Coordinates of C-alpha atoms in Angstrom, one line a residue:
X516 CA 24.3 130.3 -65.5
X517 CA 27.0 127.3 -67.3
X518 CA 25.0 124.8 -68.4
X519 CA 27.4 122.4 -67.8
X520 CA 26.7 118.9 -66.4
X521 CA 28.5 116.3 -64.8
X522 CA 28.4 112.3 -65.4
X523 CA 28.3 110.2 -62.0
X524 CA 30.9 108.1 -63.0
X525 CA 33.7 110.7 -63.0
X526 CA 35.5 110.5 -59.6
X527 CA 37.3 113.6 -57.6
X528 CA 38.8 114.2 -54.1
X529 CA 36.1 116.2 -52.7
X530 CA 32.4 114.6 -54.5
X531 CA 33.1 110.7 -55.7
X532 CA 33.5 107.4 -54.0
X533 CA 36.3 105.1 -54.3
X534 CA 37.5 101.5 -52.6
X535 CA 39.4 101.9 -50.0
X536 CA 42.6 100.6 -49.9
X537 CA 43.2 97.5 -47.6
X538 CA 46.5 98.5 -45.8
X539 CA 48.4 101.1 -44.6
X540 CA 47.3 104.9 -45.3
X541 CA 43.5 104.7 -46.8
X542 CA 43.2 107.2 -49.6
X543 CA 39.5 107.1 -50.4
X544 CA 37.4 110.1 -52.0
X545 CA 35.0 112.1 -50.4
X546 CA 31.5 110.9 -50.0
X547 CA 32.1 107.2 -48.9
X548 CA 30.7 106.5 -45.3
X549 CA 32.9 106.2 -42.7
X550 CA 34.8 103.2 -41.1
X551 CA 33.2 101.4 -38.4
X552 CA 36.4 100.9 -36.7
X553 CA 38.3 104.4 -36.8
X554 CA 41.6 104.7 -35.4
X555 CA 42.5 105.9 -31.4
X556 CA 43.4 109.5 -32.1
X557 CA 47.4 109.9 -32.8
X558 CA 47.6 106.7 -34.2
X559 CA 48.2 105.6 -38.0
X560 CA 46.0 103.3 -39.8
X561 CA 44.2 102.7 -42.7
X562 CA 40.5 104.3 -40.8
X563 CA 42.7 107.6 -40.1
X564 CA 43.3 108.8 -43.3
X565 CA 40.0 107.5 -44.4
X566 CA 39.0 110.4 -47.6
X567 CA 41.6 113.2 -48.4
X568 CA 40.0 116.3 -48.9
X569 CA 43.3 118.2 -49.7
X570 CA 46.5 118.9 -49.2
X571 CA 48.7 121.8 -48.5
X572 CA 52.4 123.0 -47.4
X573 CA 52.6 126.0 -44.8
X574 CA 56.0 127.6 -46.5
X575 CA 56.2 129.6 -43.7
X576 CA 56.5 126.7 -41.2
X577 CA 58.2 124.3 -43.7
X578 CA 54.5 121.9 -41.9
X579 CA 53.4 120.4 -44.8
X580 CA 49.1 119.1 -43.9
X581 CA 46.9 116.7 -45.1
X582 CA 43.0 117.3 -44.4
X583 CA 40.8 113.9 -43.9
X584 CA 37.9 113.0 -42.4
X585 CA 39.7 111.6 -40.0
X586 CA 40.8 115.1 -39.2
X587 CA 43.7 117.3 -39.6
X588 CA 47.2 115.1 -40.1
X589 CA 51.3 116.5 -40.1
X590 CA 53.1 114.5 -42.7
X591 CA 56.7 114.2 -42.5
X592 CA 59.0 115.8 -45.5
X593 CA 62.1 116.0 -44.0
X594 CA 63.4 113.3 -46.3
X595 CA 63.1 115.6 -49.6
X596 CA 66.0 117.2 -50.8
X597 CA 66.6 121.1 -49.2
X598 CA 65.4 122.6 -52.6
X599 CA 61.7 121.7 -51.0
X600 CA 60.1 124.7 -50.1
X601 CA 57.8 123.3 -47.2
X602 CA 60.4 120.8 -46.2
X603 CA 59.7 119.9 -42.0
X604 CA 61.7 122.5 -40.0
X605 CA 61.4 119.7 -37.2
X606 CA 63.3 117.1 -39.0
X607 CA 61.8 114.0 -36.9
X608 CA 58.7 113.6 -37.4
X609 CA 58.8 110.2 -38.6
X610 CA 55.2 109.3 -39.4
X611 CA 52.0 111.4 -39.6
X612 CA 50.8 113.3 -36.4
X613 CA 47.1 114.2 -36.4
X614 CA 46.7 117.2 -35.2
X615 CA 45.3 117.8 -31.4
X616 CA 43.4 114.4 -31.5
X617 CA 40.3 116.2 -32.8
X618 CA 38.5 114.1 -35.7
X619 CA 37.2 117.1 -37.8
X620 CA 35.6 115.7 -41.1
X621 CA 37.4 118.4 -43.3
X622 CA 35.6 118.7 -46.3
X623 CA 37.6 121.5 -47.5
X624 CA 41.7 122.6 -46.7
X625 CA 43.7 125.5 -47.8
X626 CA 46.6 127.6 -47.2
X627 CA 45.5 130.4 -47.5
X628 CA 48.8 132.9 -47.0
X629 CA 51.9 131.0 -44.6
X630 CA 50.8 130.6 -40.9
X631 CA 47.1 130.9 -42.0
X632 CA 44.7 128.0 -42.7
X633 CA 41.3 127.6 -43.8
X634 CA 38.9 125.3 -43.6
X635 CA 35.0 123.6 -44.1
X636 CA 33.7 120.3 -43.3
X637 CA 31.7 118.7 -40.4
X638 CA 32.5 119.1 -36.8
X639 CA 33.9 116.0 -34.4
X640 CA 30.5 114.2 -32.7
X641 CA 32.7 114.7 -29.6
X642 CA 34.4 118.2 -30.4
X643 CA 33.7 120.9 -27.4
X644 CA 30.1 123.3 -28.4
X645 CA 32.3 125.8 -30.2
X646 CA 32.7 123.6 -33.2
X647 CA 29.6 121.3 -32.6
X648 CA 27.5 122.7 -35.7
X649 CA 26.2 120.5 -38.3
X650 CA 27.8 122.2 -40.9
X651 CA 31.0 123.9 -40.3
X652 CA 30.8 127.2 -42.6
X653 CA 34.5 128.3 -42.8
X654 CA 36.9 128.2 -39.9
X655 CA 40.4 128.9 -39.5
X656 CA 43.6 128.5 -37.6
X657 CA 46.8 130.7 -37.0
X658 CA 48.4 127.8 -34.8
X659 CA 49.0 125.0 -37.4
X660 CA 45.5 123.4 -36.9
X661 CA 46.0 122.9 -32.9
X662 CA 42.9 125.6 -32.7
X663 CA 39.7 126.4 -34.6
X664 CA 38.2 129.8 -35.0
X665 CA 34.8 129.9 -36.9
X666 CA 34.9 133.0 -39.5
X667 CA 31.4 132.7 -40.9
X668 CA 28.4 130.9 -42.1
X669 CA 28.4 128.5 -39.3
X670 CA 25.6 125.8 -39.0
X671 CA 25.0 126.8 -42.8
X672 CA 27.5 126.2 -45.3
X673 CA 29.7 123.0 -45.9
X674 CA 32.0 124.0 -49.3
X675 CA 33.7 121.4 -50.9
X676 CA 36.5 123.2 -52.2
X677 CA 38.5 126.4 -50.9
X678 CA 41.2 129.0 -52.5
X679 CA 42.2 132.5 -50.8
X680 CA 44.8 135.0 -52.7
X681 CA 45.7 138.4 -51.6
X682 CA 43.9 141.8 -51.6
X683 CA 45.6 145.2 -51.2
X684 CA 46.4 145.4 -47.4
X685 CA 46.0 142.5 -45.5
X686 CA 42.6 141.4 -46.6
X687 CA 42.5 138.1 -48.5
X688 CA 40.1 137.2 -51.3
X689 CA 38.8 133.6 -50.4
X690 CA 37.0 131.4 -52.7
X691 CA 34.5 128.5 -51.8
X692 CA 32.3 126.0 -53.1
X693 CA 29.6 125.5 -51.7
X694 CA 28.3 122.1 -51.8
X695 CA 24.4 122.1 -51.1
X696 CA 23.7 125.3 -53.4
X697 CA 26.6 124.3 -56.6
X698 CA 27.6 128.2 -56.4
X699 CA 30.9 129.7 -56.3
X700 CA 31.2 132.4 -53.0
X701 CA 32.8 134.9 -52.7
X702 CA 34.6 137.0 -49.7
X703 CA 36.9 140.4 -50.2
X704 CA 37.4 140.6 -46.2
X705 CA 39.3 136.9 -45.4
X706 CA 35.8 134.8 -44.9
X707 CA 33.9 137.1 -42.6
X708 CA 31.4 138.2 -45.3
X709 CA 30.1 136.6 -48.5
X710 CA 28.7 137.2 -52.1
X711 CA 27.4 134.8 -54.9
X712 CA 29.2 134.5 -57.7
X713 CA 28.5 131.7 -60.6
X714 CA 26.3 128.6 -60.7
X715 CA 28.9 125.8 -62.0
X716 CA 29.0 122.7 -61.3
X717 CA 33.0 122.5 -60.6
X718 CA 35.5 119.6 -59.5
X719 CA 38.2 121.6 -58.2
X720 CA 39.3 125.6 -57.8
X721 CA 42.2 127.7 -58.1
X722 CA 42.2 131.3 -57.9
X723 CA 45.9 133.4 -59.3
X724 CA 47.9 134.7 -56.5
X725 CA 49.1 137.9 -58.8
X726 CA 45.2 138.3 -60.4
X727 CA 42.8 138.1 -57.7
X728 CA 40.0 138.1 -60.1
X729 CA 41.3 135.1 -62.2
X730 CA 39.5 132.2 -60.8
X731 CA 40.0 128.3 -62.3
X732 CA 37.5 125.4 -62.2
X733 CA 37.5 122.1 -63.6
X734 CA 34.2 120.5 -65.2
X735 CA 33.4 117.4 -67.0
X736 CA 33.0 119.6 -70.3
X737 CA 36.6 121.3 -69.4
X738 CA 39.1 123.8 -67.8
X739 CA 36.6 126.9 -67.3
X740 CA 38.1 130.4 -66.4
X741 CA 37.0 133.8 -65.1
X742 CA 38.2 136.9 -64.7
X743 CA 35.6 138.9 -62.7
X744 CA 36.2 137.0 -59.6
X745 CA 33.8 134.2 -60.2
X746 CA 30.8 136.0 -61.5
X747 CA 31.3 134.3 -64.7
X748 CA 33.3 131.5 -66.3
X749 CA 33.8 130.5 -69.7
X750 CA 35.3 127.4 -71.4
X751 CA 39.4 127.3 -71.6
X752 CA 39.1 125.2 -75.2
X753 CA 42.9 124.8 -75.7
X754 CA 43.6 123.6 -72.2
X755 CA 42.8 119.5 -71.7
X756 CA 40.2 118.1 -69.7
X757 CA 41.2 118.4 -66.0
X758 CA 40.5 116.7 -62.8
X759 CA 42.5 118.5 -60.3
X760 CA 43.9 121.8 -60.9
X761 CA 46.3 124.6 -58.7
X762 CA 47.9 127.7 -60.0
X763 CA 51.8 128.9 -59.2
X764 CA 53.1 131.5 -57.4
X765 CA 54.9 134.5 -58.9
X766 CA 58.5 132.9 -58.6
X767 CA 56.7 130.0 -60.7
X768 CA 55.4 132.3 -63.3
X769 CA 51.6 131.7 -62.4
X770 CA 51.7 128.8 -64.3
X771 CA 49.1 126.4 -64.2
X772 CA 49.2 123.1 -62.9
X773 CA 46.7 120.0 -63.0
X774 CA 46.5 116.4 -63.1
X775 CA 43.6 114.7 -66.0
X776 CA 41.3 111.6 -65.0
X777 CA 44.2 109.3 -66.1
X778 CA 46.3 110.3 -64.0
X779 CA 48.5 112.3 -66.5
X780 CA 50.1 115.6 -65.3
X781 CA 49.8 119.1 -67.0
X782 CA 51.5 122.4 -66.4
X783 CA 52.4 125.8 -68.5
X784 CA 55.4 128.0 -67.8
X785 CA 53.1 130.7 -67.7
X786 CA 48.9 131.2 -67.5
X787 CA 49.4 132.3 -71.2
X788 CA 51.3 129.7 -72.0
X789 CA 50.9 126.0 -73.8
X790 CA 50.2 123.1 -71.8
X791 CA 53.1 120.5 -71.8
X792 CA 52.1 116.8 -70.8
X793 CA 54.3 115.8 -67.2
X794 CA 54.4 112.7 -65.7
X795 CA 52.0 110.0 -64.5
X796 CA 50.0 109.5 -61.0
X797 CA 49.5 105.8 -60.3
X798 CA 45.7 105.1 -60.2
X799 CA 43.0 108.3 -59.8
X800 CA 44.2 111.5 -58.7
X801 CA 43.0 112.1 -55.3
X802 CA 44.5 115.5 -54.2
X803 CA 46.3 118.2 -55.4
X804 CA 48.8 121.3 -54.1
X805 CA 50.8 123.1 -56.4
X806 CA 53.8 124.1 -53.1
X807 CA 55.8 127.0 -55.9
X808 CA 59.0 128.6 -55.0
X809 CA 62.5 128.8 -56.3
X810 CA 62.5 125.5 -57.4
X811 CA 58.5 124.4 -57.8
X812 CA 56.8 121.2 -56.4
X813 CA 53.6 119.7 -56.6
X814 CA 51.9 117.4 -53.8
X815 CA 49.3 115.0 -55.0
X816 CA 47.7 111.7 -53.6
X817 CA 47.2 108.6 -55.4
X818 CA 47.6 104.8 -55.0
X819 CA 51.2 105.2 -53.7
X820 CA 50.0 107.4 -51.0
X821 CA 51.0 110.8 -50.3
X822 CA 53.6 111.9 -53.0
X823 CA 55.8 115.2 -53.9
X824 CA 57.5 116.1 -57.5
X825 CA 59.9 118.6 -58.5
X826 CA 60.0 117.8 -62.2
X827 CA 56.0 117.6 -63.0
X828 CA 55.2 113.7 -62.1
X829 CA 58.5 112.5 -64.1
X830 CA 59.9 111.1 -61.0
X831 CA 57.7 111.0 -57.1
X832 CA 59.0 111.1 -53.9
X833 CA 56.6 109.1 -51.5
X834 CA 56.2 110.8 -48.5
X835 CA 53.5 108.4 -46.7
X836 CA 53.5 105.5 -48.3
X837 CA 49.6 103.7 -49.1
X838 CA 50.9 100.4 -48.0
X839 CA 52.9 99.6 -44.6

């Protein structure tokens, strides 16, 4: 087991607490409790996007999501340039959508291959008996988040973080967190059944979509790294401390990509490669998606709102801005 601990003051998307901000889109971490006055469902406000859990872009569907505890929310990208690889097919959607009205407290979000989602969190108090379990376990959806399937672990399991890459066939490897135990899980067969893999006490996962076995973590001591599927990690000493952290696609290199607690932007050209110091987010890193590519972009949320890059944080695109 890591012996690796972690200081309450440090702050991530998924486990700290942050002030909300007072108008427009709401980008608060995980953990706070929620507003007294949320928003109607289909509406925008600053209740609805209440704590980001994640982020992700469907390449597939060009839908680009944003998971909250306000549920599951389609952000408009159609005014990036056509180099964006999850740029919105629909081309006017002019604001955020939630998703089927249904107020989900997502806890956990990934893409896991393109038209598949994954998912954790808490059901909606006034979701139909399918979902109403106290904890969640993992669930996902083929239809863009309109519908809910539970996989596994339901009533049991709440993870905090999620990652799936691909096994021979069509089988994916998925990764999660899971919150009440602090152990890393692991499932060969796409979520339906489970093994434990290392005790760490992790911010934020990313496995390697061309080494199924490579798995990422961030921890106050460090970038830690396995390669026995997460059975056990061990310090990444040339890499700098990380908050958030995502891994490339093939076209990408595999490079890795992550954000530090100042809000300063990392990546390598390869996962063998040197780290080389990007751009800036404005105030704490909430969120992170590295989207890959021909031409790569990351997804991150912070004090501007919800905001894409092509050129590592040099230069932002706001895609929801954090004030109206």
């Amino acid at each position: 087991m890591m012996n690796i601990s972690l200081p309450t003051t440090r702050r991530t998307g998924r486990l700290g607490c942050a002030a909300a901000l007072t108008t427009g889109l709401a980008l608060v971490l995980a953990g706070c409790a929620p507003s007294p006055d949320a928003a109607p469902a289909g509406s925008v406000s600053a209740a609805a996007f209440e704590h980001i859990h994640g982020l992700g872009a469907d390449t597939g569907s060009g839908q680009t999501f944003v998971a909250t505890h306000q549920g599951m929310w389609l952000i408009p990208t159609d005014t990036l340039p056509s180099s964006y690889p999850a740029r919105s097919s629909a081309g006017d959607l002019a604001q955020p959508t939630q998703i089927a009205g249904r107020v989900l407290d997502f806890m956990a979000f990934t893409v896991a291959e393109p038209g598949r989602l994954l998912a954790s969190g808490h059901p909606d108090p006034d979701a139909p008996s399918d979902l109403a379990l106290p904890n969640l376990g993992l669930i996902s959806s083929t239809d863009a988040a309109e519908n809910w399937t539970q996989l596994s672990l339901e009533g049991e399991t709440d993870f905090h973080d999620l990652d799936a890459v691909p096994l021979s066939g069509d089988d994916l490897r998925v990764y999660g967190y899971d919150s009440g135990k602090g152990t890393l899980a692991i499932s060969d067969d796409s979520g339906a059944t489970w093994t434990t893999g290392e005790t760490v006490p992790l911010r934020d996962l990313a496995a390697d979509p061309a080494n199924p076995d490579q798995v990422y973590a961030t921890t106050a001591e460090g970038l830690v790294s396995s390669s026995d599927a997460g059975r056990t990690f061990s310090l990444e000493p040339a890499a700098p401390i990380l908050y958030l952290i995502d891994v490339g696609d093939a076209q990408t290199g595999g490079g890795l990509v992550g954000i530090d607690l100042d809000g300063l932007v990392w990546h390598q050209e390869s996962t063998a490669g040197p780290w080389v110091e990007g751009g800036h987010t404005e105030g704490a890193p909430l969120a992170l998606s590295y989207v890959g590519g021909s031409v790569p972009w990351i997804l991150a949320a912070d004090d501007r709102g919800v905001v894409a890059s092509d050129d590592f944080g040099a230069t932002w695109t706001v895609l929801v801005p954090a004030e109206a």
